[in-house]
Short mmCIF file of C-alpha atoms in Angstrom, two decimals:
data_model
loop_
_atom_site.label_atom_id
_atom_site.label_comp_id
_atom_site.label_asym_id
_atom_site.label_seq_id
_atom_site.Cartn_x
_atom_site.Cartn_y
_atom_site.Cartn_z
CA MET A 1 40.79 69.54 9.23
CA ARG A 2 38.43 72.00 11.87
CA GLY A 3 37.51 75.32 10.66
CA ASN A 4 41.60 75.14 9.76
CA MET A 5 42.51 74.53 13.75
CA LYS A 6 45.50 73.71 14.63
CA PRO A 7 46.40 69.80 14.99
CA ASP A 8 47.10 68.64 18.88
CA TRP A 9 49.99 65.98 16.96
CA LEU A 10 51.65 65.48 13.70
CA PHE A 11 53.02 62.00 13.05
CA ARG A 12 55.66 62.36 9.68
CA ASN A 13 55.97 60.27 6.87
CA VAL A 14 55.63 56.98 9.03
CA THR A 15 54.29 53.65 7.96
CA VAL A 16 50.46 54.12 7.73
CA ILE A 17 48.58 49.30 8.68
CA ASP A 18 45.74 51.17 8.51
CA GLY A 19 44.13 48.66 10.71
CA SER A 20 41.74 46.93 7.58
CA ASP A 21 45.53 43.95 5.90
CA SER A 22 46.05 46.23 2.92
CA PRO A 23 49.37 47.31 2.20
CA ALA A 24 51.68 49.62 4.48
CA TYR A 25 51.57 52.46 3.37
CA GLN A 26 53.98 56.57 3.49
CA ALA A 27 51.95 59.41 5.33
CA ASP A 28 50.95 61.91 6.67
CA VAL A 29 48.80 61.69 9.52
CA ALA A 30 47.01 64.58 12.04
CA VAL A 31 44.89 64.65 14.96
CA THR A 32 43.00 67.75 16.29
CA GLY A 33 41.03 66.46 19.52
CA ASP A 34 39.35 62.59 19.96
CA ARG A 35 39.80 62.52 15.74
CA ILE A 36 41.74 61.57 12.70
CA THR A 37 42.03 64.79 10.79
CA GLU A 38 43.50 64.05 7.74
CA ILE A 39 46.44 62.02 5.69
CA ALA A 40 47.84 62.74 3.00
CA PRO A 41 51.72 62.21 1.35
CA VAL A 42 52.65 65.79 2.80
CA ILE A 43 50.62 67.64 5.42
CA GLU A 44 51.65 71.27 5.36
CA SER A 45 50.82 72.30 8.36
CA ASP A 46 51.97 73.78 12.10
CA ALA A 47 50.93 71.77 15.36
CA VAL A 48 51.41 71.53 18.92
CA HIS A 49 53.22 68.00 18.89
CA VAL A 50 55.15 66.79 16.03
CA VAL A 51 55.87 63.35 16.37
CA HIS A 52 58.76 62.07 13.12
CA GLY A 53 58.08 58.57 12.52
CA GLU A 54 60.69 57.40 9.84
CA GLY A 55 60.75 53.89 10.02
CA ARG A 56 58.00 53.16 12.79
CA VAL A 57 55.13 51.88 11.83
CA LEU A 58 51.37 54.40 12.95
CA SER A 59 48.51 51.47 13.58
CA PRO A 60 44.82 51.43 15.15
CA GLY A 61 45.16 51.69 19.01
CA PHE A 62 44.94 47.94 19.31
CA ILE A 63 42.03 46.24 20.69
CA ASP A 64 41.38 43.33 22.79
CA VAL A 65 38.63 41.35 22.69
CA HIS A 66 38.59 38.92 25.45
CA THR A 67 40.03 39.95 28.55
CA HIS A 68 38.30 39.66 32.71
CA ASP A 69 39.65 43.72 33.48
CA ASP A 70 36.14 44.42 34.22
CA THR A 71 37.09 45.31 37.65
CA ASN A 72 40.04 46.09 37.19
CA VAL A 73 40.06 49.18 34.84
CA ILE A 74 38.48 51.50 37.29
CA ARG A 75 39.62 50.03 40.58
CA ILE A 76 43.08 50.70 39.28
CA ALA A 77 42.79 53.21 35.98
CA ASP A 78 45.56 53.38 35.30
CA TYR A 79 46.29 50.08 34.02
CA LEU A 80 49.49 49.28 32.09
CA PRO A 81 49.63 45.52 31.62
CA LYS A 82 47.00 46.59 29.34
CA ILE A 83 48.71 50.29 27.61
CA SER A 84 51.51 48.78 27.95
CA GLN A 85 51.21 46.51 25.45
CA GLY A 86 49.12 49.28 23.15
CA ILE A 87 46.13 47.88 23.56
CA THR A 88 43.61 51.33 23.90
CA THR A 89 40.01 49.39 24.17
CA VAL A 90 38.91 46.55 26.66
CA ILE A 91 36.09 44.38 25.02
CA VAL A 92 35.71 43.04 29.54
CA GLY A 93 32.04 40.21 30.41
CA ASN A 94 34.04 37.76 28.45
CA CYS A 95 33.49 33.67 29.82
CA GLY A 96 30.21 34.38 30.82
CA ILE A 97 31.20 36.62 34.08
CA SER A 98 30.41 40.33 33.65
CA ALA A 99 30.56 42.56 37.05
CA ALA A 100 28.31 44.41 34.83
CA GLY A 101 25.91 44.16 35.84
CA ALA A 102 26.58 41.20 38.86
CA VAL A 103 24.71 40.87 42.30
CA ILE A 104 26.77 39.26 44.65
CA LYS A 105 24.73 37.63 47.92
CA ASP A 106 26.93 35.69 50.16
CA HIS A 107 29.60 34.94 48.21
CA VAL A 108 31.56 35.27 44.36
CA PRO A 109 30.50 32.28 42.77
CA ASP A 110 34.16 30.46 41.07
CA PRO A 111 34.93 32.00 38.25
CA MET A 112 32.63 35.08 38.90
CA ASN A 113 35.46 35.57 41.67
CA LEU A 114 38.61 35.43 38.91
CA LEU A 115 37.12 39.34 39.22
CA GLY A 116 37.27 40.62 42.29
CA GLU A 117 36.57 40.17 45.67
CA LYS A 118 32.37 40.42 46.84
CA GLN A 119 32.63 44.84 47.51
CA HIS A 120 34.52 44.86 44.55
CA PHE A 121 30.90 43.53 42.97
CA SER A 122 29.53 47.03 43.16
CA TYR A 123 27.50 46.89 39.44
CA PRO A 124 23.72 46.19 39.26
CA THR A 125 22.81 47.00 35.55
CA VAL A 126 25.14 48.01 32.40
CA GLU A 127 24.48 51.29 33.58
CA ALA A 128 25.88 52.06 36.46
CA TYR A 129 29.08 50.11 35.41
CA GLY A 130 29.21 51.82 32.43
CA LEU A 131 28.69 55.77 34.40
CA ALA A 132 31.54 53.91 36.74
CA VAL A 133 33.76 53.70 33.97
CA GLU A 134 33.39 57.63 33.06
CA LYS A 135 33.17 58.64 36.40
CA SER A 136 36.80 56.77 36.77
CA ARG A 137 38.37 57.75 33.20
CA PRO A 138 40.60 54.28 32.59
CA VAL A 139 44.03 54.54 31.36
CA VAL A 140 41.74 52.63 28.29
CA ASN A 141 38.10 52.27 26.58
CA VAL A 142 36.17 50.38 28.18
CA ALA A 143 33.05 48.22 26.69
CA THR A 144 30.99 44.69 28.11
CA LEU A 145 28.88 41.61 27.54
CA ILE A 146 27.11 40.69 29.55
CA GLY A 147 27.92 37.01 31.73
CA HIS A 148 25.90 34.40 31.51
CA THR A 149 26.96 32.98 34.76
CA THR A 150 25.77 36.26 36.68
CA LEU A 151 22.85 35.90 34.59
CA ARG A 152 22.14 32.55 36.55
CA ASN A 153 23.96 34.25 39.77
CA ASN A 154 21.19 37.39 39.86
CA HIS A 155 18.06 34.72 39.15
CA MET A 156 18.26 31.23 40.66
CA ASP A 157 19.33 29.77 44.09
CA SER A 158 21.64 26.89 43.11
CA LEU A 159 24.37 27.83 40.12
CA HIS A 160 24.56 23.51 39.17
CA ARG A 161 21.02 22.55 38.01
CA ALA A 162 19.65 24.03 34.76
CA ALA A 163 17.78 27.11 35.18
CA THR A 164 13.62 27.03 35.56
CA GLY A 165 11.04 28.30 33.14
CA GLU A 166 10.33 31.83 35.32
CA GLU A 167 14.59 31.33 36.50
CA ILE A 168 14.78 32.46 32.82
CA SER A 169 12.35 34.62 31.88
CA ASN A 170 14.13 36.42 33.94
CA MET A 171 17.10 36.08 33.13
CA CYS A 172 16.25 37.13 29.07
CA LYS A 173 14.13 40.22 31.06
CA GLN A 174 17.51 41.50 32.61
CA LEU A 175 19.78 40.73 29.72
CA ARG A 176 17.32 42.63 27.40
CA ASP A 177 17.30 45.73 29.94
CA ALA A 178 21.15 45.58 29.28
CA LEU A 179 21.90 44.90 25.42
CA HIS A 180 18.94 48.53 25.63
CA GLN A 181 21.57 50.01 28.22
CA GLY A 182 24.59 49.62 26.43
CA ALA A 183 25.74 46.21 27.16
CA LEU A 184 27.61 44.38 23.88
CA GLY A 185 26.14 40.61 24.26
CA MET A 186 26.57 38.26 26.16
CA SER A 187 29.26 35.30 26.75
CA THR A 188 28.44 32.36 28.34
CA GLY A 189 31.26 29.92 29.86
CA LEU A 190 29.51 26.09 29.35
CA ALA A 191 32.34 25.05 30.80
CA TYR A 192 32.64 25.98 34.34
CA ALA A 193 30.88 23.85 37.07
CA THR A 194 28.39 27.51 37.60
CA ALA A 195 27.20 27.36 33.85
CA PHE A 196 27.27 23.18 33.03
CA GLN A 197 24.16 22.14 33.18
CA SER A 198 22.13 24.44 31.50
CA THR A 199 20.65 22.88 28.30
CA THR A 200 21.49 24.28 25.57
CA GLU A 201 17.98 25.35 25.07
CA GLU A 202 18.01 27.23 28.33
CA VAL A 203 20.82 29.45 26.50
CA MET A 204 19.34 29.86 22.78
CA ALA A 205 16.02 31.92 24.84
CA LEU A 206 19.08 34.07 26.38
CA ALA A 207 20.74 34.26 23.00
CA ALA A 208 17.66 34.78 21.63
CA GLU A 209 17.78 39.04 22.59
CA LEU A 210 20.86 39.96 20.94
CA GLY A 211 18.98 38.97 17.10
CA PRO A 212 16.67 42.17 17.77
CA VAL A 213 19.73 44.75 18.22
CA ASP A 214 22.58 43.51 16.81
CA GLY A 215 24.55 41.78 20.17
CA ILE A 216 27.50 39.13 19.95
CA TYR A 217 27.36 35.42 20.76
CA THR A 218 30.79 34.70 22.95
CA THR A 219 31.05 31.04 24.32
CA HIS A 220 33.90 29.55 26.15
CA LEU A 221 32.73 26.62 25.53
CA ARG A 222 31.59 23.45 26.69
CA SER A 223 34.68 21.59 26.05
CA GLU A 224 37.44 21.95 24.59
CA PHE A 225 38.64 18.69 25.38
CA GLY A 226 37.31 15.88 23.59
CA PRO A 227 34.35 16.38 23.32
CA ILE A 228 35.26 19.98 21.54
CA LEU A 229 33.56 18.76 18.10
CA ASP A 230 29.87 18.37 19.76
CA ALA A 231 30.85 21.85 21.75
CA LEU A 232 31.28 24.34 18.89
CA ASP A 233 27.82 22.32 17.45
CA GLU A 234 26.49 23.67 20.41
CA ALA A 235 27.26 27.41 19.70
CA CYS A 236 26.83 27.54 16.14
CA ARG A 237 23.58 25.85 16.55
CA ILE A 238 22.71 29.06 19.35
CA GLY A 239 23.70 31.60 16.86
CA LYS A 240 21.96 29.95 14.36
CA HIS A 241 18.65 29.62 16.62
CA ALA A 242 19.25 33.74 17.75
CA ASN A 243 20.56 35.17 14.02
CA VAL A 244 23.71 36.75 15.63
CA PRO A 245 28.21 36.16 15.16
CA VAL A 246 29.18 34.17 17.19
CA VAL A 247 32.47 34.14 18.89
CA VAL A 248 34.39 31.24 20.16
CA SER A 249 36.59 32.28 23.30
CA HIS A 250 40.23 31.44 23.53
CA HIS A 251 39.97 28.52 20.81
CA LYS A 252 42.29 25.87 21.90
CA CYS A 253 42.10 21.98 21.76
CA ALA A 254 43.75 21.28 24.83
CA GLY A 255 44.78 17.80 26.99
CA ALA A 256 47.88 16.37 24.98
CA LYS A 257 44.88 13.58 23.64
CA ASN A 258 43.36 16.60 21.63
CA TRP A 259 46.61 17.86 20.02
CA GLY A 260 46.32 18.39 16.23
CA ARG A 261 43.09 18.36 16.14
CA THR A 262 42.82 22.06 15.08
CA LYS A 263 42.88 20.40 11.62
CA GLU A 264 39.32 19.31 11.78
CA THR A 265 38.05 22.49 14.30
CA LEU A 266 39.22 24.36 12.03
CA ALA A 267 38.12 22.60 8.96
CA PHE A 268 34.42 22.50 10.80
CA PHE A 269 34.85 26.74 10.78
CA ASP A 270 35.00 26.60 7.08
CA LYS A 271 32.19 24.53 6.67
CA MET A 272 29.91 26.52 9.08
CA ARG A 273 30.69 29.64 8.19
CA GLN A 274 29.67 29.06 4.41
CA HIS A 275 26.45 30.31 6.63
CA GLN A 276 26.81 31.70 9.26
CA ASP A 277 28.88 34.24 10.76
CA LEU A 278 31.35 32.38 13.27
CA SER A 279 34.91 33.75 13.98
CA CYS A 280 37.45 32.97 18.01
CA ASP A 281 40.40 34.33 19.91
CA CYS A 282 43.01 32.82 20.80
CA TYR A 283 45.81 34.68 22.78
CA PRO A 284 50.21 34.02 21.63
CA TYR A 285 50.92 30.99 24.52
CA SER A 286 50.43 27.14 24.93
CA ALA A 287 49.42 27.71 28.59
CA SER A 288 46.43 28.44 29.23
CA SER A 289 45.16 30.35 32.86
CA SER A 290 42.04 29.86 35.21
CA THR A 291 40.42 28.64 38.36
CA LEU A 292 41.60 25.30 40.18
CA ASP A 293 39.64 22.92 38.41
CA LEU A 294 39.44 19.78 39.39
CA ASN A 295 38.00 18.11 35.98
CA GLN A 296 42.05 19.48 33.94
CA ILE A 297 43.61 17.80 36.90
CA THR A 298 46.01 14.75 35.26
CA ASP A 299 50.30 14.58 35.46
CA ASP A 300 49.87 14.22 31.83
CA PHE A 301 51.30 18.92 31.22
CA ASP A 302 52.37 21.21 34.66
CA ILE A 303 50.80 22.89 35.75
CA VAL A 304 51.64 25.28 38.49
CA ILE A 305 49.63 27.41 40.61
CA THR A 306 49.38 31.40 40.50
CA TRP A 307 47.48 31.97 44.08
CA SER A 308 45.52 29.75 46.28
CA THR A 309 43.62 31.70 49.43
CA PRO A 310 44.62 28.89 51.80
CA HIS A 311 47.54 27.80 50.40
CA PRO A 312 48.91 31.03 49.43
CA GLU A 313 52.74 30.63 49.69
CA TYR A 314 52.93 28.13 47.43
CA ALA A 315 52.17 30.64 43.92
CA GLY A 316 54.55 30.10 41.49
CA LYS A 317 55.21 26.07 42.56
CA LYS A 318 53.55 22.80 40.23
CA LEU A 319 51.57 21.11 41.51
CA THR A 320 52.98 18.21 42.10
CA GLU A 321 55.53 19.79 43.37
CA ILE A 322 53.32 20.49 46.32
CA ALA A 323 51.44 16.76 45.78
CA ALA A 324 55.00 15.52 47.20
CA LEU A 325 55.83 17.75 49.67
CA TRP A 326 52.68 16.86 51.70
CA GLY A 327 53.08 12.56 50.03
CA ALA A 328 49.37 12.95 48.75
CA ASP A 329 47.97 12.72 45.08
CA LEU A 330 47.24 15.12 42.71
CA VAL A 331 43.36 15.28 43.04
CA SER A 332 43.79 15.70 46.97
CA ALA A 333 45.85 18.43 46.58
CA ALA A 334 43.60 19.95 44.51
CA LYS A 335 41.17 19.75 46.69
CA ALA A 336 43.40 21.49 49.75
CA MET A 337 44.79 24.31 47.11
CA GLN A 338 40.66 25.49 45.97
CA PRO A 339 39.85 28.19 46.08
CA ALA A 340 42.83 28.90 44.24
CA GLY A 341 44.25 29.31 40.06
CA ALA A 342 46.44 27.41 38.18
CA ILE A 343 48.20 28.25 34.55
CA TYR A 344 47.62 24.73 32.15
CA TYR A 345 50.50 23.78 30.07
CA ASN A 346 47.91 21.61 28.36
CA MET A 347 49.01 23.45 24.66
CA ASP A 348 50.74 21.75 21.27
CA GLU A 349 52.36 25.12 19.96
CA GLN A 350 51.53 24.20 16.02
CA ASP A 351 47.86 24.21 17.56
CA VAL A 352 48.14 27.88 18.31
CA ARG A 353 50.42 28.58 15.10
CA ARG A 354 47.32 27.46 13.25
CA VAL A 355 44.73 29.00 15.17
CA LEU A 356 46.24 32.44 15.08
CA SER A 357 46.77 32.55 11.74
CA TYR A 358 43.42 30.98 10.23
CA PRO A 359 41.54 33.66 9.27
CA ALA A 360 38.78 34.47 11.07
CA THR A 361 41.40 34.54 14.23
CA MET A 362 41.84 37.99 16.22
CA ILE A 363 43.47 38.43 19.39
CA GLY A 364 41.93 38.57 23.39
CA SER A 365 44.77 37.89 25.64
CA ASP A 366 42.11 36.37 28.23
CA GLY A 367 44.89 38.04 31.31
CA LEU A 368 43.54 37.52 34.26
CA PRO A 369 44.25 40.27 36.41
CA ASN A 370 43.70 39.79 40.28
CA ASP A 371 46.08 36.74 40.20
CA PRO A 372 49.01 37.26 42.10
CA MET A 373 51.95 35.33 39.28
CA PRO A 374 49.34 35.89 36.18
CA HIS A 375 49.84 34.46 33.04
CA PRO A 376 52.38 36.25 31.11
CA ARG A 377 49.81 37.33 28.85
CA LEU A 378 48.15 39.78 31.13
CA TRP A 379 51.17 42.15 29.64
CA GLY A 380 52.64 40.02 26.65
CA ALA A 381 50.03 39.37 24.34
CA PHE A 382 49.22 42.08 21.82
CA PRO A 383 53.65 41.98 21.18
CA ARG A 384 54.06 38.61 21.21
CA VAL A 385 51.14 38.44 18.09
CA LEU A 386 53.30 40.78 15.86
CA GLY A 387 57.62 40.17 17.84
CA TYR A 388 57.51 36.44 17.89
CA TYR A 389 54.81 35.52 15.73
CA CYS A 390 54.86 38.05 12.60
CA ARG A 391 58.58 39.60 12.61
CA GLU A 392 60.54 35.49 14.30
CA LYS A 393 58.62 33.67 13.00
CA MET A 394 57.01 35.19 10.57
CA ILE A 395 53.43 32.84 10.06
CA PHE A 396 52.17 36.29 8.25
CA PRO A 397 52.93 39.34 7.65
CA LEU A 398 52.32 42.77 9.44
CA THR A 399 49.41 43.95 7.89
CA THR A 400 47.99 40.81 8.92
CA ALA A 401 48.86 40.61 12.63
CA ILE A 402 47.30 44.47 12.62
CA HIS A 403 44.49 43.50 11.63
CA LYS A 404 43.70 40.66 13.75
CA MET A 405 44.14 43.22 16.60
CA THR A 406 42.25 46.07 15.01
CA GLY A 407 40.10 46.06 12.39
CA LEU A 408 38.50 43.17 12.59
CA SER A 409 37.93 43.15 15.46
CA ALA A 410 36.80 46.46 15.73
CA SER A 411 33.73 45.79 12.91
CA ARG A 412 33.07 42.06 14.45
CA PHE A 413 31.79 44.30 17.77
CA ARG A 414 30.49 47.22 16.24
CA LEU A 415 32.97 49.78 17.23
CA SER A 416 31.85 52.78 15.38
CA ASN A 417 34.13 54.20 14.38
CA ARG A 418 37.62 53.19 16.11
CA GLY A 419 40.63 49.63 14.42
CA TYR A 420 41.22 51.68 11.39
CA ILE A 421 43.45 54.73 10.76
CA ARG A 422 40.68 56.80 8.21
CA LYS A 423 39.63 60.68 8.69
CA GLY A 424 37.11 61.49 10.54
CA TYR A 425 37.64 58.43 13.38
CA TYR A 426 38.90 58.45 16.81
CA ALA A 427 42.13 59.32 16.68
CA ASP A 428 43.13 55.27 19.45
CA LEU A 429 47.15 55.31 17.89
CA VAL A 430 50.24 53.12 18.43
CA LEU A 431 53.89 54.57 17.18
CA LEU A 432 55.66 51.17 17.64
CA ASN A 433 59.34 50.01 15.65
CA PRO A 434 58.39 46.85 13.63
CA ASP A 435 62.46 46.17 14.76
CA THR A 436 62.23 45.96 17.86
CA VAL A 437 58.51 45.13 19.19
CA ILE A 438 58.76 42.13 21.55
CA ASP A 439 56.50 40.76 24.38
CA VAL A 440 58.82 41.13 27.70
CA ALA A 441 56.75 39.08 30.18
CA SER A 442 57.49 35.84 30.89
CA PHE A 443 56.68 32.67 33.40
CA THR A 444 59.10 33.54 35.90
CA LYS A 445 58.52 37.28 35.84
CA PRO A 446 54.98 37.93 34.68
CA GLN A 447 54.40 41.86 34.98
CA GLN A 448 57.14 43.83 32.58
CA PRO A 449 56.25 46.37 29.96
CA ALA A 450 56.96 45.38 26.40
CA GLU A 451 59.73 46.47 24.41
CA GLY A 452 58.67 48.46 21.49
CA ILE A 453 55.28 50.44 21.73
CA GLU A 454 56.76 54.43 21.98
CA LEU A 455 53.91 56.45 22.18
CA VAL A 456 49.96 55.83 22.85
CA LEU A 457 47.27 58.02 21.55
CA VAL A 458 43.71 56.75 23.27
CA ASN A 459 40.87 59.61 22.04
CA GLY A 460 43.72 62.68 20.66
CA LYS A 461 45.81 62.65 24.75
CA LYS A 462 48.81 61.24 25.15
CA SER A 463 48.46 58.16 26.65
CA TYR A 464 52.05 56.07 27.66
CA GLY A 465 55.43 56.60 25.95
CA LYS A 466 59.46 56.32 25.81
CA ASP A 467 59.71 55.92 29.99
CA LYS A 468 57.24 53.01 29.73
CA LYS A 469 55.47 55.20 31.84
CA ILE A 470 51.11 56.87 32.05
CA SER A 471 51.27 60.54 30.64
CA GLY A 472 47.33 60.59 30.67
CA ARG A 473 43.67 59.49 30.64
CA ALA A 474 41.53 59.34 28.03
CA GLY A 475 39.58 56.58 27.72
CA ARG A 476 35.74 55.89 27.49
CA PHE A 477 33.00 53.62 28.08
CA LEU A 478 31.37 52.43 24.38
CA ARG A 479 27.49 51.27 24.51
CA ARG A 480 26.54 48.61 21.48
CA ASN A 481 26.17 50.73 17.85
CA ASN A 482 27.36 54.11 20.80
CA LYS A 483 28.92 56.69 17.32
#
């Protein structure tokens, strides 16, 4: 221990699951300042705070690799939806949209409007965003990707076309600057209309900026429906061109005609992973959520409106019910609701389990915090994996579940000294009850904290406890490769 200092925290006789997918073991764990300072069968020391952990698991803090919390972690520093799940680090800037680096001229284009209103975008550089996070001192750590659609918004007069050579050059310069200021990499949202017209070559040119600084490329594929194999092939070609790791965001096979095809997509992953770095993230639900997209309107599955600017009174109602009330067809009703958000019950449960179980899959919530009636994944994704899929359905052991939330994620996104319980690592820690941890958030009551998360430390500071209240804020802005 540092200079024989008395530890701030001493966890006695806890079951340590260290994030590596190695077997659990019993130990005492000491924390001094913001670091783990000793791990031993017995630590003979006093401490400021002693926690007797019999029957409890001590895990690294969970890393939510896929979030849209960009502006919320600054505006709402007491960010209960994530810390209450045991999440200690969020990665923002996914699906091609980031608040970091965004300059809004007139209106906030779709899907950037998922992140907030025009006044919430006041961070034209990563440096400005990082300073705002540090000033706000949120309850969780924050790291950011740079969104491809954000770059397009800054440098193009229309997002519904391919970029010119000059525009690509300007985007590359901004991305290069953002990476040097600590962005983890770049994300794309090629399925959205505001990025769909971008060519593969446009994305390749931008992705090429990532290789020299060990950045990462994450992508909401150009299609998660019928052409998904072509979309996966495009993602791999971009990653290979740039010589960078590729993360497929919220991997799924969407649409009733596509159900069961994860057997094909994961076979594709197996093949490509033999010669390039390819992984994915996944949330543990068979329903997705995003803006209301006319291209996804169908009667093959239920679509529930989560918000609507012209008709906020219909939040929580099915699109079929709204169309019936109006005597309209589904597409006409959807047009009248826009701009709006929706939950799409567009996945097969067996596909979800298959992707969750895949060795290269990390856990990401993909929650949308600005929805008045959010998808329950915003509050429940990580405890749902631990309770429902791990303990009840037994699709993998607890060590594997926690690895997918911690060590695998930290290693993939190069978050130095986080994601594992190791001496000298940052004390982002979760004490949980493996017999009771479970999500409580539901589609009808989505804003509810989980059960079984008993204590959360962020950088060595108690941040959340059994009373389900935030007790401290010690989150930091995490820059790429920052020790």
